[in-house]
PDB file of C-alpha atoms in Angstrom:
ATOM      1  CA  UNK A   1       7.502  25.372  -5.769  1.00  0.00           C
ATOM      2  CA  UNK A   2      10.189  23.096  -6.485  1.00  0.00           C
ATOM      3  CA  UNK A   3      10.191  21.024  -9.965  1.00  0.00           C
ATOM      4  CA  UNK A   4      12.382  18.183 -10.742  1.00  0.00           C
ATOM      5  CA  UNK A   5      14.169  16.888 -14.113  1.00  0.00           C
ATOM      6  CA  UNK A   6      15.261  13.650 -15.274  1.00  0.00           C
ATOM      7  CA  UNK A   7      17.636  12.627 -13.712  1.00  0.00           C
ATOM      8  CA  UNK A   8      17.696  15.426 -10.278  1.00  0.00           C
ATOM      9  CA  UNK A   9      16.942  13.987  -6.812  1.00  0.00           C
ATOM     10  CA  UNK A  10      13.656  16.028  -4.393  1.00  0.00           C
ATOM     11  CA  UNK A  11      13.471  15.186  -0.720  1.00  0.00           C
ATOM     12  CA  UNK A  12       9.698  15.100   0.795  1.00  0.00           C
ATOM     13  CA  UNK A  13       8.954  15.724   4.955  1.00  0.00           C
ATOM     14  CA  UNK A  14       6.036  15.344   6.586  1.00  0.00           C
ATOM     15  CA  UNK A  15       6.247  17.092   9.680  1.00  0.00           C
ATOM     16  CA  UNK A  16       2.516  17.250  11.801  1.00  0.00           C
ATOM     17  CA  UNK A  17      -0.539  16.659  11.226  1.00  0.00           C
ATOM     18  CA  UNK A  18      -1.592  19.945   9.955  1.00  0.00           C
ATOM     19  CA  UNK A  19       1.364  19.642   7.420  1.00  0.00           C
ATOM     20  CA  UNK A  20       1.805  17.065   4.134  1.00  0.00           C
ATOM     21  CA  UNK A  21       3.708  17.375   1.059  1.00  0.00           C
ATOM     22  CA  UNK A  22       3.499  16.533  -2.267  1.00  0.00           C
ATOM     23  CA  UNK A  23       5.497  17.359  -5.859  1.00  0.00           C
ATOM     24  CA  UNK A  24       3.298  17.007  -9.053  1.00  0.00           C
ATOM     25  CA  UNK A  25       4.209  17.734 -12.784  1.00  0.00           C
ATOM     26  CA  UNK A  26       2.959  21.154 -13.652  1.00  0.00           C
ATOM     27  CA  UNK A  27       1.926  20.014 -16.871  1.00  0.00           C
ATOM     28  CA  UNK A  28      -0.518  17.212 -17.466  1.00  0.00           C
ATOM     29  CA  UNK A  29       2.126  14.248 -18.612  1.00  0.00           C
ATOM     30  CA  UNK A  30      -0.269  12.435 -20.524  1.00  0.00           C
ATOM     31  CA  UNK A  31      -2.776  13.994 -23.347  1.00  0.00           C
ATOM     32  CA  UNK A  32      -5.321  10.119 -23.952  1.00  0.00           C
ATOM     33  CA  UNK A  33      -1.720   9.143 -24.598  1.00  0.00           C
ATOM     34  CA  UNK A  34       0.832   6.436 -22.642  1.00  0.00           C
ATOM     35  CA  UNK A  35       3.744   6.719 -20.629  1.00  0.00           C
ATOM     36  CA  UNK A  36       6.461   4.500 -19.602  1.00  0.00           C
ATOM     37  CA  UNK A  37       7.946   5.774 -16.189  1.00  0.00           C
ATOM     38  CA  UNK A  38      10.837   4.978 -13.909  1.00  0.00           C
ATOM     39  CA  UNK A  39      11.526   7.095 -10.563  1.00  0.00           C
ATOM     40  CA  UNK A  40      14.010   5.948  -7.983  1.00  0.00           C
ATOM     41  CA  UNK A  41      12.530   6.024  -4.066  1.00  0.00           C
ATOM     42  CA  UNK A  42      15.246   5.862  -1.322  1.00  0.00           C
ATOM     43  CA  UNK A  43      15.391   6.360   2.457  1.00  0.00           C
ATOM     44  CA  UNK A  44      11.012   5.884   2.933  1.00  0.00           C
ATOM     45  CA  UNK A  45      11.249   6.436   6.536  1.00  0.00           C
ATOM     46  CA  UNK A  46       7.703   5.418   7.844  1.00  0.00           C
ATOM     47  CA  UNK A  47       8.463   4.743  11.792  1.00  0.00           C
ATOM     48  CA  UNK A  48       4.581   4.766  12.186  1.00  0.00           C
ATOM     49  CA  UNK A  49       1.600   4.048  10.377  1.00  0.00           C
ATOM     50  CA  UNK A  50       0.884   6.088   7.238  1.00  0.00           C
ATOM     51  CA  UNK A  51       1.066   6.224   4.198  1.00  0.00           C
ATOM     52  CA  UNK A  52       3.430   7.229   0.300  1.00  0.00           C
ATOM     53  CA  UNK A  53       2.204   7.639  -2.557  1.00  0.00           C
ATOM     54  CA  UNK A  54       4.681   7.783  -5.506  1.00  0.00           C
ATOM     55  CA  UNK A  55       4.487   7.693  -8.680  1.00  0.00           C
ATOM     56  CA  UNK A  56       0.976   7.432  -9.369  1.00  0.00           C
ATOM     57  CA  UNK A  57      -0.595   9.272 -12.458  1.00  0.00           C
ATOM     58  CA  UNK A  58      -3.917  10.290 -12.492  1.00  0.00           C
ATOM     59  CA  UNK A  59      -6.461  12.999 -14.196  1.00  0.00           C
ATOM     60  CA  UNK A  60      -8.945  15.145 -12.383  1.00  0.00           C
ATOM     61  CA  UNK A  61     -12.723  14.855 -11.522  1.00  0.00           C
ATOM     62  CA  UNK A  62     -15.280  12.301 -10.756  1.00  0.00           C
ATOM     63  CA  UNK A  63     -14.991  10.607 -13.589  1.00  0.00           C
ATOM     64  CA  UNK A  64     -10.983  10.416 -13.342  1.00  0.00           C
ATOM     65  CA  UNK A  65      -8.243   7.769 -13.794  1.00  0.00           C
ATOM     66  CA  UNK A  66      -5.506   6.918 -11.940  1.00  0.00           C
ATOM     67  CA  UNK A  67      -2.647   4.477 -11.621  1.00  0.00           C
ATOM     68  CA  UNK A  68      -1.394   3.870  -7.779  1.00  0.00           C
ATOM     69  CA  UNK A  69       1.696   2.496  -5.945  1.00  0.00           C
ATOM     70  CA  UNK A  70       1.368   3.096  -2.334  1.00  0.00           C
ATOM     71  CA  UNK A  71       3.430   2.521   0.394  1.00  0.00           C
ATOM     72  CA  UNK A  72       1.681   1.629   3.682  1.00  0.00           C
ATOM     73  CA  UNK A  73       3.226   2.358   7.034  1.00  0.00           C
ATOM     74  CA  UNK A  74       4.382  -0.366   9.358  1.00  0.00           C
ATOM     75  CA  UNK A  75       5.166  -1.063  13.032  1.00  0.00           C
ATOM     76  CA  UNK A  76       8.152  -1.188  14.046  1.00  0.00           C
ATOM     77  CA  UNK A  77      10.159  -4.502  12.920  1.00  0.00           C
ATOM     78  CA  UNK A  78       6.897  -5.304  10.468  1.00  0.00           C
ATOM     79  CA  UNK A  79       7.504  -5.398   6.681  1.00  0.00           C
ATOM     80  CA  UNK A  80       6.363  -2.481   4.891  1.00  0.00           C
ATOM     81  CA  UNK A  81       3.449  -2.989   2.167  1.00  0.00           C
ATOM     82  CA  UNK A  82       3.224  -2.012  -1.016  1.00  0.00           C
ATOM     83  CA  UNK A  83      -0.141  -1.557  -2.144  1.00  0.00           C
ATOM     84  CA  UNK A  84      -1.460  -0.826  -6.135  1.00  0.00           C
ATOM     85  CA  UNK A  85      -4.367   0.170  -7.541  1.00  0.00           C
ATOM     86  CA  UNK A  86      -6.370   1.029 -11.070  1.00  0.00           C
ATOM     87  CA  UNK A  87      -9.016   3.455 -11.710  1.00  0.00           C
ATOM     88  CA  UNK A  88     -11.054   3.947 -14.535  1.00  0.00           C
ATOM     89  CA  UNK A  89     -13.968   6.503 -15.129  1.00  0.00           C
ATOM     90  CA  UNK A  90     -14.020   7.536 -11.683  1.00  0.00           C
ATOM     91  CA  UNK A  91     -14.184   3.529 -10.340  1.00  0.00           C
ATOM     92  CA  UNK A  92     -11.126   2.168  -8.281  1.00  0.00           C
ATOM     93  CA  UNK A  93     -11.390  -0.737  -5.692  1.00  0.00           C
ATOM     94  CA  UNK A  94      -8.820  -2.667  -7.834  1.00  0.00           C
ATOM     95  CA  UNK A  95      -5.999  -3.433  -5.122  1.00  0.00           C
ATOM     96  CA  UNK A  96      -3.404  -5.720  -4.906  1.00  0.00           C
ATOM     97  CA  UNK A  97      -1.087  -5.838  -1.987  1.00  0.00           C
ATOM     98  CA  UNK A  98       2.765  -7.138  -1.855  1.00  0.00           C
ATOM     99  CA  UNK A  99       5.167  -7.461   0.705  1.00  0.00           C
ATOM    100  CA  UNK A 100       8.818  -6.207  -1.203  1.00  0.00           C
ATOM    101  CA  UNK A 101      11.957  -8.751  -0.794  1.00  0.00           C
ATOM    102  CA  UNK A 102      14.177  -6.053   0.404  1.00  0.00           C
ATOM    103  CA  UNK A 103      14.101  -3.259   3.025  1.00  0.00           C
ATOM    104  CA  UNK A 104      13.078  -0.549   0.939  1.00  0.00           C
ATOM    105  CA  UNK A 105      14.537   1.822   3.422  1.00  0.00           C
ATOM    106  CA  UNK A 106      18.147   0.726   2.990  1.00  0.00           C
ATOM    107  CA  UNK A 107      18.953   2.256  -0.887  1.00  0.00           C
ATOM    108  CA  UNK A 108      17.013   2.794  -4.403  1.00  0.00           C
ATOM    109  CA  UNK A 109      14.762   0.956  -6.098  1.00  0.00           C
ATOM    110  CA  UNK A 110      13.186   1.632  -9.247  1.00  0.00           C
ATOM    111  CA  UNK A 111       9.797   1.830  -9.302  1.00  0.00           C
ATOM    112  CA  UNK A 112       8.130   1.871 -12.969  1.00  0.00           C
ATOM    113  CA  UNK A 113       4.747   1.887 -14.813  1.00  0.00           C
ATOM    114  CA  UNK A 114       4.220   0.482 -18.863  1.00  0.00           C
ATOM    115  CA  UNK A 115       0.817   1.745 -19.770  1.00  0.00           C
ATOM    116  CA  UNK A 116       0.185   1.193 -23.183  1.00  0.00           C
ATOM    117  CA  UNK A 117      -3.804   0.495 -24.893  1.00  0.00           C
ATOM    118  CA  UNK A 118      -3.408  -3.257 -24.362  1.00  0.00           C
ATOM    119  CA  UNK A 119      -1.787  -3.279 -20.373  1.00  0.00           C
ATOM    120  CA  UNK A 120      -0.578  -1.647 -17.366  1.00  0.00           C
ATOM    121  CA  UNK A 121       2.547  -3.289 -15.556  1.00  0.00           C
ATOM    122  CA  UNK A 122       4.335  -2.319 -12.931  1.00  0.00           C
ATOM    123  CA  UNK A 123       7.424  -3.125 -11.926  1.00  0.00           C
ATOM    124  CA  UNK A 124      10.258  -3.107  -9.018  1.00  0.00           C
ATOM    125  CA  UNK A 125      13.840  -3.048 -10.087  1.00  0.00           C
ATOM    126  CA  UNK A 126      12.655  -4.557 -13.537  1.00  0.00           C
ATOM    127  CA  UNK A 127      10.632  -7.446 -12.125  1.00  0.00           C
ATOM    128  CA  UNK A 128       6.797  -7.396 -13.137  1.00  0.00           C
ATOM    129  CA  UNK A 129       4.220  -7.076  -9.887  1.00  0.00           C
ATOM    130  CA  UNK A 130       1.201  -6.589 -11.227  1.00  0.00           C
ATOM    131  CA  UNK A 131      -0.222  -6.792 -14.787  1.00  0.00           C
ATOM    132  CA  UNK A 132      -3.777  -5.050 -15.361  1.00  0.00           C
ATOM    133  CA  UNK A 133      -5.162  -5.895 -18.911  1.00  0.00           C
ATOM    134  CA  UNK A 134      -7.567  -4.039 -21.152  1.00  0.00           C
ATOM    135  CA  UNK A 135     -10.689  -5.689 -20.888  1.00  0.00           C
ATOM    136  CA  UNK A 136     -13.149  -3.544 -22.740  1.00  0.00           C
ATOM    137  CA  UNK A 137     -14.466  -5.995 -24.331  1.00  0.00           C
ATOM    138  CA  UNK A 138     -15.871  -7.288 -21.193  1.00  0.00           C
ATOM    139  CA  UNK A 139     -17.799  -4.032 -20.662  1.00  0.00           C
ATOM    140  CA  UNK A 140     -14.787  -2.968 -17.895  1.00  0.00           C
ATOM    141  CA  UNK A 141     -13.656   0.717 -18.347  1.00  0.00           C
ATOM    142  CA  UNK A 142      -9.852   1.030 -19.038  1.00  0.00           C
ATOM    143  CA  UNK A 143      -7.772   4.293 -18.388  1.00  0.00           C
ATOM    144  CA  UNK A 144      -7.529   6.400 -21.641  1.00  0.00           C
ATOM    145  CA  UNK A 145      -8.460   9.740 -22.880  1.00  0.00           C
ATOM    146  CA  UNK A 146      -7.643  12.303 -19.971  1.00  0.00           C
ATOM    147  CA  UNK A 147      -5.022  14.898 -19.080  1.00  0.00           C
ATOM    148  CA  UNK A 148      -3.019  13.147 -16.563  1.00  0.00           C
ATOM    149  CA  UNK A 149      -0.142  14.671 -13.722  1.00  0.00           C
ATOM    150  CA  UNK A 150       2.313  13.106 -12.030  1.00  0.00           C
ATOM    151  CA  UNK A 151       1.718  13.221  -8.349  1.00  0.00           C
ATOM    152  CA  UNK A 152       3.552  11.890  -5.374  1.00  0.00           C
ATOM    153  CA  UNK A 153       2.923  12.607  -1.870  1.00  0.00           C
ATOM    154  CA  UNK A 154       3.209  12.062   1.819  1.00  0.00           C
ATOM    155  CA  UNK A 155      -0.226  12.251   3.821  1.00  0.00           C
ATOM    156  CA  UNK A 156      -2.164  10.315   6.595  1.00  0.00           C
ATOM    157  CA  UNK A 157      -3.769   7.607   5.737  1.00  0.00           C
ATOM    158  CA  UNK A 158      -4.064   6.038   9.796  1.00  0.00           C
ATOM    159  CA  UNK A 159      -7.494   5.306   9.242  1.00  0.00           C
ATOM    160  CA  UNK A 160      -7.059   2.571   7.154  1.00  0.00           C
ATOM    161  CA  UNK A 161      -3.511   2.015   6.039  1.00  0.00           C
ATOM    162  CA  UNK A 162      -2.110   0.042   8.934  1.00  0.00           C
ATOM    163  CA  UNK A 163      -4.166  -2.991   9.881  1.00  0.00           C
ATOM    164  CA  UNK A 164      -7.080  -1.254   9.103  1.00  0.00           C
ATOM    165  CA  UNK A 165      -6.611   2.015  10.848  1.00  0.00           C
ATOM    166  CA  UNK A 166      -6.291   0.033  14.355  1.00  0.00           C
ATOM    167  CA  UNK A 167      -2.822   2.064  14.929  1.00  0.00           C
ATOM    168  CA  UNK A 168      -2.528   5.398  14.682  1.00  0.00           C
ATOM    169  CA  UNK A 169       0.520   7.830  13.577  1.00  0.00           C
ATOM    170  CA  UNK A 170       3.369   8.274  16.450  1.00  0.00           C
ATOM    171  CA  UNK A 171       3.704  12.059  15.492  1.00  0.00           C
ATOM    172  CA  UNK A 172       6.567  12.132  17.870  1.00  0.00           C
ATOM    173  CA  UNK A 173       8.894   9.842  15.303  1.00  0.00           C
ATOM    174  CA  UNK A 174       8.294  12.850  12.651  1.00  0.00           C
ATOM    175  CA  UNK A 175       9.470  13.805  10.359  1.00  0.00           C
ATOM    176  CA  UNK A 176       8.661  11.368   7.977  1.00  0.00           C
ATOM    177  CA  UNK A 177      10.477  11.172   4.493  1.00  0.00           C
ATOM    178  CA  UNK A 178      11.015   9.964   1.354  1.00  0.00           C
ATOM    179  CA  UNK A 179      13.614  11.007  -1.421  1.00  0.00           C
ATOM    180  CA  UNK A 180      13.101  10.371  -5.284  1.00  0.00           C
ATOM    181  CA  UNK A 181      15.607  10.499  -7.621  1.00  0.00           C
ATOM    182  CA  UNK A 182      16.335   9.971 -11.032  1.00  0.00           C
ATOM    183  CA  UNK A 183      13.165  10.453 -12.565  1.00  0.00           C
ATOM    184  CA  UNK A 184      12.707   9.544 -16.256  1.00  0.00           C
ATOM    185  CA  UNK A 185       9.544   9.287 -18.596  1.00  0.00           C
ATOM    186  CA  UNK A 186       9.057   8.468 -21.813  1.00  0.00           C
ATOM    187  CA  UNK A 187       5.464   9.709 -23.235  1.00  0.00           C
ATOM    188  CA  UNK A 188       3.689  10.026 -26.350  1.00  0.00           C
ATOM    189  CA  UNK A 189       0.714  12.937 -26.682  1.00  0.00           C
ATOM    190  CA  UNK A 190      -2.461  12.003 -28.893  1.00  0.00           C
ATOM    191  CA  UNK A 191      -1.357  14.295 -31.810  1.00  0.00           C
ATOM    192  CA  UNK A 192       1.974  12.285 -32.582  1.00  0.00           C
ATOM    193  CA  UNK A 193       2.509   8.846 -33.585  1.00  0.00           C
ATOM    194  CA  UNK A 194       2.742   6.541 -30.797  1.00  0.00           C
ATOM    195  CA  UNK A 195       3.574   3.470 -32.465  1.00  0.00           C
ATOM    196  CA  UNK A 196       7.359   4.876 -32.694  1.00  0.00           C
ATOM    197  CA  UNK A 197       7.993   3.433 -29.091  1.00  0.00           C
ATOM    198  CA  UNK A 198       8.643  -0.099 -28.695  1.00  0.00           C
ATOM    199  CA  UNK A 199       7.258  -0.404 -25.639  1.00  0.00           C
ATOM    200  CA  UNK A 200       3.486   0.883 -27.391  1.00  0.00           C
ATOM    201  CA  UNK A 201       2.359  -2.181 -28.905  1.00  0.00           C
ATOM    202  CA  UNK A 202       3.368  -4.346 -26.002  1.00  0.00           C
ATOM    203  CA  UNK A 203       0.658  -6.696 -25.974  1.00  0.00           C
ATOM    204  CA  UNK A 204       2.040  -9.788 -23.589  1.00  0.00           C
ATOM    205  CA  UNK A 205       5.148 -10.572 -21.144  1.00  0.00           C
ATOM    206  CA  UNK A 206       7.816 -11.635 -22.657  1.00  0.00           C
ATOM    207  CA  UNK A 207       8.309 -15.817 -20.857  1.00  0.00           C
ATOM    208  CA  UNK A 208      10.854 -14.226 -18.600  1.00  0.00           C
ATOM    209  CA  UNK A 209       8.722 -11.536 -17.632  1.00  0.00           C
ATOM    210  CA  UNK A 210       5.878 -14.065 -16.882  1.00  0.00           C
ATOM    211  CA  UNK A 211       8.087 -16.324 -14.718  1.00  0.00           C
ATOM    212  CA  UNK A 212       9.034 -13.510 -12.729  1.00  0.00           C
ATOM    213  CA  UNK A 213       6.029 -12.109 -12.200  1.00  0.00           C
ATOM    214  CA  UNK A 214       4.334 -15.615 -11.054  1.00  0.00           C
ATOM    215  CA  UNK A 215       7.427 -15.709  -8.620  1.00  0.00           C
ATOM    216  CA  UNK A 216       6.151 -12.441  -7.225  1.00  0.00           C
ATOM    217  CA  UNK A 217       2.471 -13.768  -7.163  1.00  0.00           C
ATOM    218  CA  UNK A 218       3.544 -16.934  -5.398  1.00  0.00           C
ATOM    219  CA  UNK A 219       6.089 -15.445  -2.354  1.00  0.00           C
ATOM    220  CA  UNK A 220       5.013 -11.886  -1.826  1.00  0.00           C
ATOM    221  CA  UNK A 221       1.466 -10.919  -2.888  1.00  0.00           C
ATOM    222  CA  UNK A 222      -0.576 -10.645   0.270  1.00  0.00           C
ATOM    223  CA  UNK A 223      -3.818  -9.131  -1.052  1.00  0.00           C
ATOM    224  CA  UNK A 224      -5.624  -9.582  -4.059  1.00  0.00           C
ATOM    225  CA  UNK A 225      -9.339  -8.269  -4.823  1.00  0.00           C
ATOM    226  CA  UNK A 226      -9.501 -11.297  -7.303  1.00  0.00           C
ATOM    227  CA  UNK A 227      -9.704 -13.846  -4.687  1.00  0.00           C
ATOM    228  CA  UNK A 228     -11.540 -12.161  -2.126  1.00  0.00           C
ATOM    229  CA  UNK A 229     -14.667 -14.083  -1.998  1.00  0.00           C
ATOM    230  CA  UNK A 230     -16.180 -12.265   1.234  1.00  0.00           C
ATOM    231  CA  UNK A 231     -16.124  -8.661  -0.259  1.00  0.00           C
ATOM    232  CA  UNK A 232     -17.547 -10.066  -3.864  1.00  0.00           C
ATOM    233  CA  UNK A 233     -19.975 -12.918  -2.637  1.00  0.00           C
ATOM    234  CA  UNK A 234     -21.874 -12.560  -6.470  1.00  0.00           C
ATOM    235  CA  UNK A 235     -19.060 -13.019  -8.415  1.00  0.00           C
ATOM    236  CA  UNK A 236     -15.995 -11.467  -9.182  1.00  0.00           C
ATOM    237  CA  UNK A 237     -14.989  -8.563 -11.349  1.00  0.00           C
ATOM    238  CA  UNK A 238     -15.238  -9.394 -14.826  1.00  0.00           C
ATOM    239  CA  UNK A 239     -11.683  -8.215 -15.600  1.00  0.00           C
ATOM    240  CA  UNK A 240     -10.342 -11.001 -13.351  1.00  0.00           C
ATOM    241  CA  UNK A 241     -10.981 -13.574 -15.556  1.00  0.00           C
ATOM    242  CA  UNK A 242      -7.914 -12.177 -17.253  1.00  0.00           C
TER     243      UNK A 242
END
């Protein structure tokens, strides 16, 4: 087992089919608490249709949470995906897709998650992508309360991750990998006083924030459960009224 500090760089191959790999925190990171989380990704060599997962959190069981950025495989000479997702009490289905405006093979990028009681954002190199709001009030269940790990992996996901699992992995352009570097996370458990971090009570973008993020909306999101009329012909999800 390998672990990795802030700051320290980890490597991940996926070799066959029979083979993946992952790195998790051996600890659960979170205690019904909130993190804010950077973690550099260089050198995601795809070559075929699959799929990276880093740096999701989640918790364990049916009833679990989990926060996702995903990485979906390409064809060759295609822009790679990046695909996010939200699940509360066990319920996901929450995706939003992006295509990134740089070749997130070439160098770093800082990928990073605010979770705080009021939102979740994530972010690429500082620029908001996607902004999930508390909406208890409207009866929808928001991530809170659990133990949850670190994970980030590299496994198969051909069956749906590259135009809908119509092309399959080219084992023969393995290994596939993907290097993470300075790692850093800022958390606060449920037995200490959370408010002490700025970032806690974050209730709203700052106007800066907003106008980048409605940049992103406009020229790179390519998915959005919100809009998708076929797949929710009643009526959308309650929380996308937000």
């Amino acid at each position: 087992m390998t672990s990795i500090s802030h700051g320290e760089m980890i490597r991940l191959r996926y070799l066959t089919m029979a083979n993946a790999c992952s790195l998790l925190s051996i600890s659960p990171q979170v205690q019904g608490s909130n993190p804010r989380m950077n973690i550099y990704l260089a050198r995601l060599i795809c070559k075929s249709s699959w799929c990276l997962v880093t740096p999701p959190l989640s918790s364990q069981g049916d009833k679990h949470n989990e926060i996702d950025f995903e990485f979906l495989g390409n064809l060759s000479g295609d822009p790679y995906i990046m695909h996010t997702n939200v699940f509360s009490q066990g319920k996901g289905g929450r995706e939003q897709q992006f295509y990134l405006w740089f070749d997130p093979t070439a160098d770093f990028h800082t990928y990073s998650l605010l979770w705080n009681p009021q939102q979740i954002m994530f972010s690429v190199d500082g620029t908001p992508v996607r902004v999930f709001k508390n909406s208890e009030d409207l009866g929808v269940a928001y991530p809170k309360n659990q133990a949850m790990r670190i994970y980030s992996s590299l496994w198969n996901a051909d069956n749906w991750a590259t135009r809908g699992g119509a092309v399959k992995i080219d084992w023969s352009k393995s290994p596939f990998e993907a290097s993470y570097g300075n790692f850093k996370a800022e958390t606060c458990s449920a037995s200490s006083d959370c408010s002490v971090n700025s970032w806690y009570g974050a209730e709203a973008l700052e106007s800066s924030e907003q106008q980048k993020l409605e940049w992103v909306r406009e020229n790179y999101m390519i998915y959005n459960y919100c809009s998708d009329s076929k797949r929710f012909p009643q009526g959308f999800p309650a929380e996308c009224t937000r």
